[in-house]
Every structure is written in structure tokens, then in C-alpha cells.
XYZ file of C-alpha atoms in Angstrom:
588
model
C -155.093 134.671 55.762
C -151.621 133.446 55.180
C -150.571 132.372 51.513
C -149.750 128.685 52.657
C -153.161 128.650 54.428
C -154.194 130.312 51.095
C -153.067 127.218 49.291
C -153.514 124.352 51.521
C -157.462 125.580 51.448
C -157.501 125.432 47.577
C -155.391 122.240 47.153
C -157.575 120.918 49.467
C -161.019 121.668 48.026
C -163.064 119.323 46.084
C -162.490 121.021 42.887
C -158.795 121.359 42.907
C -156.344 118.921 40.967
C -154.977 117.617 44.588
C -158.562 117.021 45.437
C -159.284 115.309 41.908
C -156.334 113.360 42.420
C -157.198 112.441 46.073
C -160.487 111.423 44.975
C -159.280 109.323 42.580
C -156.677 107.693 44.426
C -159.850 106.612 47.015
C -161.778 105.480 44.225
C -158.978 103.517 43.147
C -158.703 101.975 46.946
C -162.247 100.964 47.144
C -162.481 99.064 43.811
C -159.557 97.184 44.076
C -159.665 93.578 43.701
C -156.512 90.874 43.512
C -155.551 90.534 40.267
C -155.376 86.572 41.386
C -159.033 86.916 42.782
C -161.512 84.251 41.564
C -165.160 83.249 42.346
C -167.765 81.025 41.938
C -171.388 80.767 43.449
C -173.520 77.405 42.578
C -176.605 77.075 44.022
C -177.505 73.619 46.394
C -179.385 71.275 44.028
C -180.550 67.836 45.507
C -178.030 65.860 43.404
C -175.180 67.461 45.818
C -176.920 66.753 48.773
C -176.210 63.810 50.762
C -178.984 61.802 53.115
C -179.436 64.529 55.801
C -180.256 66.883 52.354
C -176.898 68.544 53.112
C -174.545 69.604 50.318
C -171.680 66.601 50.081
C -168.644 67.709 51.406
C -166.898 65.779 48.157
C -168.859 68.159 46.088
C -167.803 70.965 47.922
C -163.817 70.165 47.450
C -164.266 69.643 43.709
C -165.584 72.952 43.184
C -162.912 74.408 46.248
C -160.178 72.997 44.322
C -161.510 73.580 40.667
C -161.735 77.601 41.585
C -158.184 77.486 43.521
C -157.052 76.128 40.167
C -157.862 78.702 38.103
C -156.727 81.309 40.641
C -153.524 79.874 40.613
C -153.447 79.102 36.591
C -154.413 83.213 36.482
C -150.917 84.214 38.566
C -148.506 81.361 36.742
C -149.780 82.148 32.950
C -149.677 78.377 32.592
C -151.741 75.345 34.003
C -151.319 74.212 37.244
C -151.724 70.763 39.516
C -152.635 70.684 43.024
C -149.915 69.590 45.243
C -151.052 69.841 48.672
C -154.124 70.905 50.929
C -153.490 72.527 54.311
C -155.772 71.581 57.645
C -159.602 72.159 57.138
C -162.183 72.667 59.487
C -165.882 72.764 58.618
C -167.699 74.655 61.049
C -171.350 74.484 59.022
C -173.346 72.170 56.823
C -174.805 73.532 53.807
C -178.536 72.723 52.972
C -180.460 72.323 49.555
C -181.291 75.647 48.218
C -178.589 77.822 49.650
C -176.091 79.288 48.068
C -172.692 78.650 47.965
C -169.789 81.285 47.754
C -166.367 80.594 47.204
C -163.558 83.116 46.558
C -159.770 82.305 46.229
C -156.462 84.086 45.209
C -153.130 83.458 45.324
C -151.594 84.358 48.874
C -148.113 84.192 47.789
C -145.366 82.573 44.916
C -142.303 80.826 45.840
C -140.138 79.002 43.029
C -142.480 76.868 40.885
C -145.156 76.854 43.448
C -147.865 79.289 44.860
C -150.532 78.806 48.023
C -154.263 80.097 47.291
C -156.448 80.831 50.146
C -159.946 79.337 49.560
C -162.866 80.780 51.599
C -165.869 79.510 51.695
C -169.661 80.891 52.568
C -172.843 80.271 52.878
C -176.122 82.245 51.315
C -179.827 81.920 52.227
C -181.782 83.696 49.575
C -184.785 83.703 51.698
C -183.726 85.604 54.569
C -180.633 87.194 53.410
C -178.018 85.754 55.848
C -174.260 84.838 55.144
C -172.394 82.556 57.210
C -168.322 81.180 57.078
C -168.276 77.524 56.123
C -164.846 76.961 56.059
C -161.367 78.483 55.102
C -158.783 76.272 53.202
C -154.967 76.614 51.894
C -154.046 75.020 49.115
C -150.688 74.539 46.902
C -150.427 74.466 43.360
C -146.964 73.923 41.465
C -146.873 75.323 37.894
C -146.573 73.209 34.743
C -145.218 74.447 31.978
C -147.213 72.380 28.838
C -143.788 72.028 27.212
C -141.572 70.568 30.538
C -139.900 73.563 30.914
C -139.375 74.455 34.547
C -141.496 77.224 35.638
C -140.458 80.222 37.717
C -143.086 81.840 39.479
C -143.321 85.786 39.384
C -143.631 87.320 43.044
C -146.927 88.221 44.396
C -147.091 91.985 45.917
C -149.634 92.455 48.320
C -151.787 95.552 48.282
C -153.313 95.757 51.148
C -153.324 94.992 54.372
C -154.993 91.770 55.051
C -152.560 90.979 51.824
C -149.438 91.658 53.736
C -150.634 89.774 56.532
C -151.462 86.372 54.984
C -148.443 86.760 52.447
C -146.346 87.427 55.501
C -147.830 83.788 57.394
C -147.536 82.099 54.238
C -144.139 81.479 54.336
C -144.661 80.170 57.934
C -147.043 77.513 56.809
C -144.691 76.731 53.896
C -142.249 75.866 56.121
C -144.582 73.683 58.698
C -145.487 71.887 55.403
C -141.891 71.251 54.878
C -141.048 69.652 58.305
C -144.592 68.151 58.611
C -143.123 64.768 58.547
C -140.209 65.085 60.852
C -142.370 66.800 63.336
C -144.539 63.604 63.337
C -141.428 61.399 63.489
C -139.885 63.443 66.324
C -143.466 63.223 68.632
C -143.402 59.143 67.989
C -140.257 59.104 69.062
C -140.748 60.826 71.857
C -139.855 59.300 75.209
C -143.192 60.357 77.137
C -145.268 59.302 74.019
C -143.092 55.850 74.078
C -143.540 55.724 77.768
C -147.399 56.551 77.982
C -147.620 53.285 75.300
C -145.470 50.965 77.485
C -147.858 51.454 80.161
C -151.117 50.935 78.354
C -152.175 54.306 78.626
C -153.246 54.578 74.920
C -153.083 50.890 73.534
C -155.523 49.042 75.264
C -153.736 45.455 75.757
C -155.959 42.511 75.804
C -154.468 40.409 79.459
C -154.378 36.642 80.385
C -157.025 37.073 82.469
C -160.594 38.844 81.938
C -160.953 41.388 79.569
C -161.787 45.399 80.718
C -165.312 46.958 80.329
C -163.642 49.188 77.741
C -161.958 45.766 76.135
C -165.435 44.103 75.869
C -167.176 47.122 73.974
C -164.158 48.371 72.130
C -165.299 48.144 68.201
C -162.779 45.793 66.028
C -161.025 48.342 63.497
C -161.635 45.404 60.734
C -165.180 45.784 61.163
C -164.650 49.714 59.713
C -162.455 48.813 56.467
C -163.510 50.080 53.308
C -162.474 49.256 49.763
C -163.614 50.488 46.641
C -162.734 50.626 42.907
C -162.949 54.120 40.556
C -162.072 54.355 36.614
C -161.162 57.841 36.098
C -163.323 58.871 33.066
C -162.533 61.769 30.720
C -165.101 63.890 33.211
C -163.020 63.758 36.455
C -160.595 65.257 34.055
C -159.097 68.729 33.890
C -157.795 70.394 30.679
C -153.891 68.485 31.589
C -155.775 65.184 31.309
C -155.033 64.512 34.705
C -157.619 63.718 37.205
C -159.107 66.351 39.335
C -157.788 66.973 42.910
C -160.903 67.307 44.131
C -162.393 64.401 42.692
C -159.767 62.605 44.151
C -160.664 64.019 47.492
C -164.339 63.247 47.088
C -164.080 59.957 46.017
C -161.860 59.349 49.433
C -164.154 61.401 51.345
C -166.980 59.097 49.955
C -165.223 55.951 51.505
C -164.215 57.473 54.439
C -167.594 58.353 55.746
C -168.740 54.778 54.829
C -165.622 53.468 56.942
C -166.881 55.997 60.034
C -170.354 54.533 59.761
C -169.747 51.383 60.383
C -168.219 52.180 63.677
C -171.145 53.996 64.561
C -173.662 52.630 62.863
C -174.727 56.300 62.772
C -174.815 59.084 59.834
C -171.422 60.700 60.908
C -170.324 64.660 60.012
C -167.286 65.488 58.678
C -165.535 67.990 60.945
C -161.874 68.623 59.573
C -159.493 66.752 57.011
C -156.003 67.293 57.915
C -153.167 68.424 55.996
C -152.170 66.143 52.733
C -149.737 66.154 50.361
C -150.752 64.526 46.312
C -147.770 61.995 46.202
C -148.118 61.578 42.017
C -150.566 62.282 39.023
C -153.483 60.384 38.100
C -154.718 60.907 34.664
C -157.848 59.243 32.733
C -157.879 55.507 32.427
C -156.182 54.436 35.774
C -158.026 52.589 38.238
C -157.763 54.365 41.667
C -158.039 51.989 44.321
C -159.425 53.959 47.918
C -158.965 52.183 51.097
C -160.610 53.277 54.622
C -160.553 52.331 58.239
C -160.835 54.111 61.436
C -157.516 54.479 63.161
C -158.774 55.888 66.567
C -161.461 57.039 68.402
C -161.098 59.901 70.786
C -164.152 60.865 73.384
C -166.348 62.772 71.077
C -164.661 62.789 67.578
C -162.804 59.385 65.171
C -160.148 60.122 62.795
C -160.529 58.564 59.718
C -157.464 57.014 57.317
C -157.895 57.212 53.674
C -155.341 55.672 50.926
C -155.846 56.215 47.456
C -153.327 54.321 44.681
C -153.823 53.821 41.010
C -152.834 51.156 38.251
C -153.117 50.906 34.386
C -153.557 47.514 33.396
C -151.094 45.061 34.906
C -148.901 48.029 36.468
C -148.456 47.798 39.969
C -149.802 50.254 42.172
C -149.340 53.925 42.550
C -149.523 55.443 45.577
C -151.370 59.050 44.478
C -152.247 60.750 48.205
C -153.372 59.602 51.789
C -155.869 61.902 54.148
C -156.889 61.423 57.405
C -160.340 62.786 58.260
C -161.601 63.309 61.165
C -165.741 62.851 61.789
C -168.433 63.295 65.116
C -171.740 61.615 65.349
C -174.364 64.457 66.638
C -177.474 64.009 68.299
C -181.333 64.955 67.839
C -179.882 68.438 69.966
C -176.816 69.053 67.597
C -174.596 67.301 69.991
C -171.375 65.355 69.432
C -172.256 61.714 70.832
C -169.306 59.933 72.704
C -168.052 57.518 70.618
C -167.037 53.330 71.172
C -163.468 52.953 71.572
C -161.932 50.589 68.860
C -159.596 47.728 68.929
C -156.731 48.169 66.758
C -154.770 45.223 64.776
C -151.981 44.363 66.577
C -148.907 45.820 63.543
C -150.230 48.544 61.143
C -153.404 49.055 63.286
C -151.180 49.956 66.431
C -149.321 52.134 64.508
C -151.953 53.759 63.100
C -153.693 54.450 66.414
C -150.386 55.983 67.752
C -149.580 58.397 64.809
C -153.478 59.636 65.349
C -152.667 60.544 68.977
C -149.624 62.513 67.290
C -151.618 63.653 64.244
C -154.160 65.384 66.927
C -151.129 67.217 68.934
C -149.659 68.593 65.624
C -153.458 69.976 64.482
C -153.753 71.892 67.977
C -150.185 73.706 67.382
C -151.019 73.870 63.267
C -154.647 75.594 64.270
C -154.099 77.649 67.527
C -150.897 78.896 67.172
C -150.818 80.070 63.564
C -154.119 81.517 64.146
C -152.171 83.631 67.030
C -149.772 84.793 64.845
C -152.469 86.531 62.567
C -154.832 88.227 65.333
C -154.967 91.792 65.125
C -155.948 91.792 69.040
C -153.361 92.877 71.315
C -153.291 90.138 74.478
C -151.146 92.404 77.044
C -153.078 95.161 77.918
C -151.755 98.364 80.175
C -152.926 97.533 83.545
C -156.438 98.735 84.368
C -158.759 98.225 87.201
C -161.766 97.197 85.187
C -159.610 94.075 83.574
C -161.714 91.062 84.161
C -161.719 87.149 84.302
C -162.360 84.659 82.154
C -166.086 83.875 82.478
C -167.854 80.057 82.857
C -169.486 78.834 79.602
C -171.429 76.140 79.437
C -170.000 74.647 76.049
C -167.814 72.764 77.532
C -166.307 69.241 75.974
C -164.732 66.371 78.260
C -161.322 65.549 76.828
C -159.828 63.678 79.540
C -160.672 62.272 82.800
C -158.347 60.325 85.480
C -158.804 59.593 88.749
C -161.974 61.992 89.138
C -159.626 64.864 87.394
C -161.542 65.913 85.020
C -160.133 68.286 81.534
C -162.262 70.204 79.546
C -161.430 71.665 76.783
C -163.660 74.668 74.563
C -163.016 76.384 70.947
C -164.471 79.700 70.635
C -163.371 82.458 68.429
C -160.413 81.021 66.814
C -159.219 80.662 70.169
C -158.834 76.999 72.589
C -159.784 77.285 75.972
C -159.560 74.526 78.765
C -160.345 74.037 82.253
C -158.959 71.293 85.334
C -161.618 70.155 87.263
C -161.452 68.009 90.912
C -162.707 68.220 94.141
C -159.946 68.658 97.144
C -160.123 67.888 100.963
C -159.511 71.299 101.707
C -162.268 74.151 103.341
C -162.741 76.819 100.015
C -161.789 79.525 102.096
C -157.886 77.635 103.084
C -157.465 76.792 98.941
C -158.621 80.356 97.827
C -155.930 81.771 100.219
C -153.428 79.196 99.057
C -154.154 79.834 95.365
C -154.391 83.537 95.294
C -150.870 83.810 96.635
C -148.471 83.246 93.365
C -145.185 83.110 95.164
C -146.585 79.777 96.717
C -147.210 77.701 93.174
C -144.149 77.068 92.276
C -143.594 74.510 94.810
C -146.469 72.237 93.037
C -146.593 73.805 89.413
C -143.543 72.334 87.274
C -143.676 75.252 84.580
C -143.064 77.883 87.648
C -139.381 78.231 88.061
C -139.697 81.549 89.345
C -142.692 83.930 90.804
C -141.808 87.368 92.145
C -144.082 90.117 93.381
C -143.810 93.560 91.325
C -146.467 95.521 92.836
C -149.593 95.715 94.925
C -151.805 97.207 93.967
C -153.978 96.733 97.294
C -155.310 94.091 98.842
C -156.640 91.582 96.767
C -155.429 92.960 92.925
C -151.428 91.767 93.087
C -148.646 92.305 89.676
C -146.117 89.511 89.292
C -143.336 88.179 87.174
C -143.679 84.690 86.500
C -140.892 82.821 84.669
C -141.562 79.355 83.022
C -139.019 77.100 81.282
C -138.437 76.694 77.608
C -140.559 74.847 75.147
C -137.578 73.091 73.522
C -134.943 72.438 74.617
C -132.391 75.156 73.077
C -134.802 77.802 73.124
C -135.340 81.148 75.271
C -137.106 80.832 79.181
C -140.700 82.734 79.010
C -141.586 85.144 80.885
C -145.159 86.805 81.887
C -145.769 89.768 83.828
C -149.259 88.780 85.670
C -152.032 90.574 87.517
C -153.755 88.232 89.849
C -157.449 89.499 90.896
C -158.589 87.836 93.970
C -162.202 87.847 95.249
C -164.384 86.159 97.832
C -168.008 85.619 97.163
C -170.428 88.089 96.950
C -173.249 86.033 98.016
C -173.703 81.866 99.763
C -173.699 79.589 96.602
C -170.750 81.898 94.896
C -167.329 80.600 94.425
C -164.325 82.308 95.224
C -162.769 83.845 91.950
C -158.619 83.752 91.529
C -158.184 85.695 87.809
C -154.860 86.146 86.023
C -154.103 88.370 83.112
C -150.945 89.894 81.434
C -150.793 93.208 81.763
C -147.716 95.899 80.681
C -146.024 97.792 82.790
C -143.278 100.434 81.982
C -141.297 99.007 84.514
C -140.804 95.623 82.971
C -140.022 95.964 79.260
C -139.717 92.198 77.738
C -135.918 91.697 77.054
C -133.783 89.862 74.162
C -132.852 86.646 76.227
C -136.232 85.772 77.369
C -138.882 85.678 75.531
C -142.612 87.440 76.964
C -145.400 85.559 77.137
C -148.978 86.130 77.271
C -152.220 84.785 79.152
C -155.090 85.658 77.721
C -157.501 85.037 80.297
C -156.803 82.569 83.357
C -157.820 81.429 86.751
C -159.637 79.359 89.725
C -163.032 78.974 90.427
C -163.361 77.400 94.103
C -166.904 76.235 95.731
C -168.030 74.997 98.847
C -168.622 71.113 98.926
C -169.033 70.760 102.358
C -166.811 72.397 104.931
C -164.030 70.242 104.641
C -164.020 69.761 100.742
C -163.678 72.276 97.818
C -164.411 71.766 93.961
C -161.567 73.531 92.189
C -161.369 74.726 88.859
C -158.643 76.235 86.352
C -159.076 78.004 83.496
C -157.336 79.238 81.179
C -157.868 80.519 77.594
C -154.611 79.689 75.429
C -152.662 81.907 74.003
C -149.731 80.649 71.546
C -147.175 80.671 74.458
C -149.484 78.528 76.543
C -150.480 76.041 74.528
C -147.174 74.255 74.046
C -147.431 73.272 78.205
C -151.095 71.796 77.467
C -151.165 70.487 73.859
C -149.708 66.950 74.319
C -152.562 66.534 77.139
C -155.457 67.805 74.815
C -153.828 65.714 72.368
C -153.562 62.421 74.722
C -150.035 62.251 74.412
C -149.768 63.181 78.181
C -151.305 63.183 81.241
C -149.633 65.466 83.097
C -152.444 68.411 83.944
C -153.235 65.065 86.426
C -149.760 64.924 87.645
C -150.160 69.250 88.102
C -153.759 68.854 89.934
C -152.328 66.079 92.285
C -148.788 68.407 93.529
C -151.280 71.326 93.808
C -153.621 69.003 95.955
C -150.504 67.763 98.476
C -149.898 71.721 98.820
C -153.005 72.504 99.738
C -153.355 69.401 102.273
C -150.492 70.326 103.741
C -150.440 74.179 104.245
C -153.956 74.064 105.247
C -152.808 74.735 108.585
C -151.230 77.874 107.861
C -154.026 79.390 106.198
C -155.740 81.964 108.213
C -159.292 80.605 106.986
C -161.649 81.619 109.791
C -161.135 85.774 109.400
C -161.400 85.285 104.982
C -164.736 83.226 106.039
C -166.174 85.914 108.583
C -165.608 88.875 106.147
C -166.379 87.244 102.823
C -170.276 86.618 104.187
């Protein structure tokens, strides 16, 4: 045996220094913790719960913001005040007797301010199971107790998952920044202006007989809320100021009243969006909270909620505004469809356009930051056994025009939707027409260019696909695209168009356009009769798609109607040309 083999066999044995220090070193790895790291556990007693014996989601942001707090207090030395509270989404309830977990740390320092990550779980002591509740971003701006202006020491993350949400962190710091000139921007909007002039949000009452809709839309006066709160030395923290999160549960308390009195129904908090503490509130003011519904979309209501405080004869202080947004489930779990409303005709039109917006800027704040942190690469190397995206049966109506129907579905961090309508075409003619890429840019507006790479053989075919920009001074996109094409197996199957990205060696993505991705994409075509289809597209979003599809999710749009009615002229059209009879013959 060699003398370097010599060594690297001691150095490497258990009881060598190396293999001391190795240990050691993995020890060390295993129990670290953040230095910032802070939890609390309180178990569910019946004077958190609400009606449904559900812990109060008010109680549950006190003790959120109270243990952000002190995470943030443990990183600045000094104390700290809440500033701001990113998007939350609640995706369980919480019931008397369980347990909840909540851990936060400090995800990264700027100047004077820091944002803690707060997440949130659920225990059952009886059985043993954990579940996510919800996952929250807060930030805190240090206060120095003698006015001095603080300056924040960096954070340096340790591990991975560190690096990763210090490295997003400074990406929603900045959408916090331009949060309210994104919202101007989208008002201003010439589609969004458009879509109002022609009724297609504001329902406007005529000269004549009112609509069906008109008749049971719910007055938004009906749904106003306003109630009174002196802050008492015990909504206090140690500044003297009044908690955060008592502010936020005193305007969550209000808010759900305002919800139930447009659906005369126990609603459920679902998310609260992003909100910003204007000014301090401290004990002895009077905080004033105001609520009223400010639209209703098919399933869901969003919820504004002003809070302002006085001393005395002082006037009032505006301290922070939310908007929340709440469903109505049924005996099955369900999300009811809600009553549309009837908004005042100055602040209560403005209100229920700046919703409409306020839902757009959620889908981009929720879907494609969430992108930005998956682990999971989306373009694959291009592999025979790549498949489609599969039907679920989850699926929520978002839209509907003109019998074209949009679905939309959130699953695994990820929103998926789906275009639904039935076309005078024979199944067999659209398939063909469909399957054949080169052909949809002369109906699909975000195809400026389709060129075939490859073929692979007869029904499995690799294209480039160029779309145009999101913005207007930014890059083309690009996506390199295997469509799968396949009859069905069996009378009562549809015929199955998938799309995927894929890489290929061939076609590197280059500096002047940018590369897109689709996750997972396609048609699903039945037989109505044999002159009529039912088509279907899917298409799980990926951050590059969603910009084309968010301002229809969101209602500021309708254009997936205006893409389903070009692709229906095609296919009337070109249904000549198809060679239907021999795809027919063969596929049964």
C-alpha cells in the first residue's frame, strides 16, 4: 500500500483528528439553529375559538406578530414596530384542542428595517399529525429607545433554504416598494378603463328595466361596519404602543361582521393582502375600524378594512387599511357562489375597481414569486415517457361568456386553468387542426412565430414557439415545445394534444430573448355529436405564462374569449382541409 493511501486511510478513520474534526463539523451542521430563530406553541382553548369552535384568526395574528417581534427585537438589539405584513393565505382552520406552532426568524436586514418569515402549523395531540396553516412575511423597522437612527447589522445565511429566502427577500422588498404604482399603473390602464366604459365590471343601473343580476345584486351599504376600541394598557407592547396584531384582529373582527351581512352566512377568512401600518397607535387613543365589502367575485368577496385613531378632540389618524378577502363554504366544504353587490356610485365604484386590480396584483405577488423559489426544474431533456397534464376534478369557475367557460385550479403552489366551449367542428377535423403548431398563430395573438425543430415521428413533434413581450421594453419569449398528439384509445375517449418544454442541445436560450417555460399544457377534444366537438385547454402556469392569463383570472380582461372565438373561425374554416375520415378510421 502506497504512503498517501497509507494516510488518506488513517485521516480518514473514525479515530483520527480529521475524522474527530469531520465529526464534529456534522454535529455542528445538524444542531444548527438561526441565531434569529423564535417559537411559540399555545394550545387551542375555547376562549380563541370563534362560533364554528375554530381558533380566531385575530388571535392567531396577535400571537404571529407578537413572536415575529421578538425575532426581529433578537437581530436589531433594540425594540422593534411592525411596519408592514406581506400577502397571507390560510389554507386550514385550527380547532379547539390542537396545537399551534409558530416559528419565525429574520430572513434578511436592510438599513433600519428587517423581514421575518412567520410559519405557521398545526398539531393534533391525539393522532400525532402536523399540517401547514399558513406562511407570512412581515417587516419590522428598528427603534432605537433614545431616537437615534438604527443601522441594522447584515444577516448571513447558513444554509441553504437561508440563501434562498434571503436571496427573494430583496425581491419582495422591492414589490413592496412599487406596490402602489403598480396599482396606479393597472387603473390606469386602457383595457381596464375600457372593460369599465362598457359595463363589463360596473354593473350600470339603465332607464329601462333593471338586469336579473341588477335585481339580486346586494347594496354595499347594507355590509358597512363601524366600531369603536380604547386601546388599554393590555393591547400594549413594552414601547407603549399598541400591538400590530391587535390592530389586525380588531379589523379582522369587523371585517368578518361586514362579510356576513352580505351573506347572511358564517364566512372563512381565506387571505389578507399585503398592508402597510401608516402611523403608531399607543394606549389611550380611540381606534375607529370601518368595514364594507368592495366586491364580490364568483366564489370569494374581498373585504375593506380602515382603522384611524384620535385622542380627545384630535382629529383622526389614519393608522393602516387591509383588504381581506373571505368564501362562504357549504355542509361539503365547498365555496358557495356568492350575490353580486351594488356599489355606491363615487368611493364604492372606486373601490370595486381597485379590487379587480388588487386580485391581478395577488396572482403575480403569489404565483410568480413562488416560481422564483422552486427547486423543480420545469424544462426537462426530452424523453419519450414525458406526459400531459391530467383532468382533476377540483376545478373552480372563474369566468364564463358566451358559453366560454374558464376554470381556474391551485394545487401545489402552482395555478392551473383550463378554456372550455363546444365548436361546430367533427373532433377528429379540430384534433388535426390543433395538433399542428405551425397553424395557431393565425388565431392565437401571443404566437408571433412557430417553427418545427424536429420530428420525432408521427404524432410526438419539437417546436420553437416565440411570443411577444410582457411589457413593453422588455425581451420577446421564447419556448422550445414538444407537442404529443394522440387519438383515443377507446369510444367515449377524447383526443389528447399535450405540450411541454423540453431542452435540446440544439437550441441553447440566448441573451436577447428570454426562454420560457410550460409546465404542463394542452387540448382535450370529445365527440358531441358528429358535427360538434367540446374543446378544452389546459395549461398549468408557469411564471412566464401567467402574465398572458392573469388580467383574465383577475377580471381585468376577457380576452381567453376573444382567443377561443379566432381559434373557433380557424377551425370552421379549415375544416375542409382536414383529412378527417382516415384519423377517424384508424383511431377506432
Amino acid at each position: 500500500m502506497s504512503r498517501s493511501v497509507q494516510w488518506f486511510t488513517k485521516m480518514s478513520s473514525p479515530n483520527s483528528t480529521w475524522g474527530k474534526l469531520k465529526d464534529l463539523a456534522l454535529v455542528d451542521r445538524e444542531m444548527y439553529r438561526n441565531p434569529t430563530e423564535v417559537k411559540k406553541s399555545q394550545i387551542v382553548m375555547p376562549c380563541h375559538a370563534n362560533h364554528c369552535q375554530e381558533l380566531s384568526v385575530g388571535q392567531l395574528l396577535k400571537w404571529m406578530d407578537s413572536t415575529a417581534c421578538l425575532s426581529a427585537e433578537r437581530h436589531a438589539g433594540c425594540p422593534c414596530v411592525t411596519a408592514s405584513v406581506d400577502d397571507i393565505y390560510f389554507e386550514h382552520t385550527i380547532g379547539v384542542g390542537q396545537v399551534v406552532n409558530i416559528k419565525a426568524k429574520a430572513n434578511r436586514a436592510f438599513n433600519s428595517s428587517m423581514e421575518v418569515g412567520i410559519e405557521v402549523t398545526c398539531e393534533d395531540l391525539f393522532n400525532g399529525r402536523c399540517w401547514k396553516v399558513c406562511y407570512a412575511y412581515a417587516t419590522f423597522v428598528a427603534r432605537h429607545p433614545g431616537g437615534e437612527k438604527v443601522h441594522l447589522r447584515q444577516l448571513v445565511p447558513r444554509t441553504q433554504a437561508e440563501q434562498a429566502e434571503h436571496s427573494v427577500a430583496a425581491e419582495r422588498r422591492r414589490m413592496r416598494l412599487i406596490h402602489h404604482d403598480i396599482m396606479k399603473d393597472i387603473l390606469n390602464n386602457e383595457s381596464f378603463q375600457k372593460s369599465i366604459t362598457e359595463g363589463f365590471y360596473i354593473r350600470q343601473l339603465s332607464s329601462g328595466t333593471e338586469s336579473q343580476d341588477l335585481q339580486e345584486a346586494v347594496p354595499t351599504e347594507r355590509t358597512q361596519v363601524e366600531s369603536v376600541e380604547l386601546v388599554l394598557p393590555t393591547h400594549a407592547n413594552h414601547q407603549v404602543n399598541t400591538f400590530g396584531g391587535q390592530i389586525m384582529a380588531w379589523m379582522e373582527n369587523v371585517a368578518t361582521i361586514a362579510a356576513s351581512r352580505l351573506c347572511n352566512a358564517h364566512p372563512t377568512l381565506k387571505a389578507i393582502d399585503m398592508f402597510h401600518f401608516r402611523g403608531p397607535s399607543s394606549v389611550g387613543d380611540r381606534l375607529v375600524l370601518k368595514a364594507i365589502v368592495n366586491n364580490t367575485f364568483m366564489n370569494s368577496m374581498e373585504v375593506g378594512v380602515c382603522a384611524e385613531a384620535y385622542k380627545g378632540e384630535e382629529p383622526l389618524r389614519h393608522i393602516n387599511s387591509a383588504f381581506m378577502t373571505f368564501e362562504v363554504l357549504d355542509e361539503a366544504g365547498r365555496p358557495r357562489t356568492l350575490p353580486p353587490i351594488r356599489p355606491e356610485p363615487t368611493e364604492g365604484k372606486r373601490r370595486y375597481q381597485e379590487a379587480i386590480a388588487r386580485k391581478k396584483i395577488r396572482l403575480d405577488r403569489k404565483y410568480i414569486i413562488s416560481c422564483k423559489q422552486t427547486e423543480m426544474p420545469l424544462s426537462v431533456p426530452w424523453d419519450p415517457s414525458n406526459q400531459m397534464l391530467a383532468a382533476r376534478d377540483n376545478w373552480v369557475l372563474n369566468h364564463e361568456k358566451n358559453q366560454v367557460s374558464l376554470y381556474t385550479m391551485e394545487e401545489d403552489k402552482s395555478l392551473c386553468f383550463k378554456v372550455e366551449a363546444e365548436v361546430a367542428v367533427p373532433a377528429a377535423t379540430a384534433f388535426l387542426l390543433l395538433s399542428d403548431l405551425t397553424c395557431r398563430q393565425e388565431w392565437d395573438r401571443h404566437y408571433n412565430l412557430c417553427e418545427l425543430i424536429t420530428k420525432v415521428d408521427e404524432d410526438d413533434m419539437i417546436y420553437r414557439v416565440v411570443t411577444p413581450s410582457v411589457s413593453e421594453a422588455g425581451k420577446v419569449q421564447d419556448f422550445v415545445l414538444m407537442a404529443s398528439r394522440r387519438p383515443p384509445c377507446d369510444r367515449g375517449d377524447p383526443y389528447v394534444v399535450a405540450l411541454r418544454s423540453v431542452t435540446l442541445p440544439t437550441h441553447q436560450p440566448t441573451e436577447d430573448v428570454n426562454r420560457g417555460e410550460v409546465m404542463c399544457a394542452g387540448f382535450t377534444i370529445y365527440d358531441i355529436s358528429s358535427s360538434t366537438a367540446k374543446i378544452t385547454y389546459y395549461n398549468q402556469a408557469s411564471a412566464e405564462v401567467l402574465p398572458y392569463i392573469s388580467t383574465d383570472i383577475a377580471g381585468l380582461s376577457s380576452s381567453f374569449y376573444s382567443s377561443f372565438l379566432s381559434c373557433s373561425r380557424f377551425l370552421l374554416e379549415h375544416k375542409a382541409d382536414a383529412p378527417a375520415t382516415n384519423l377517424v378510421s384508424t383511431a377506432l
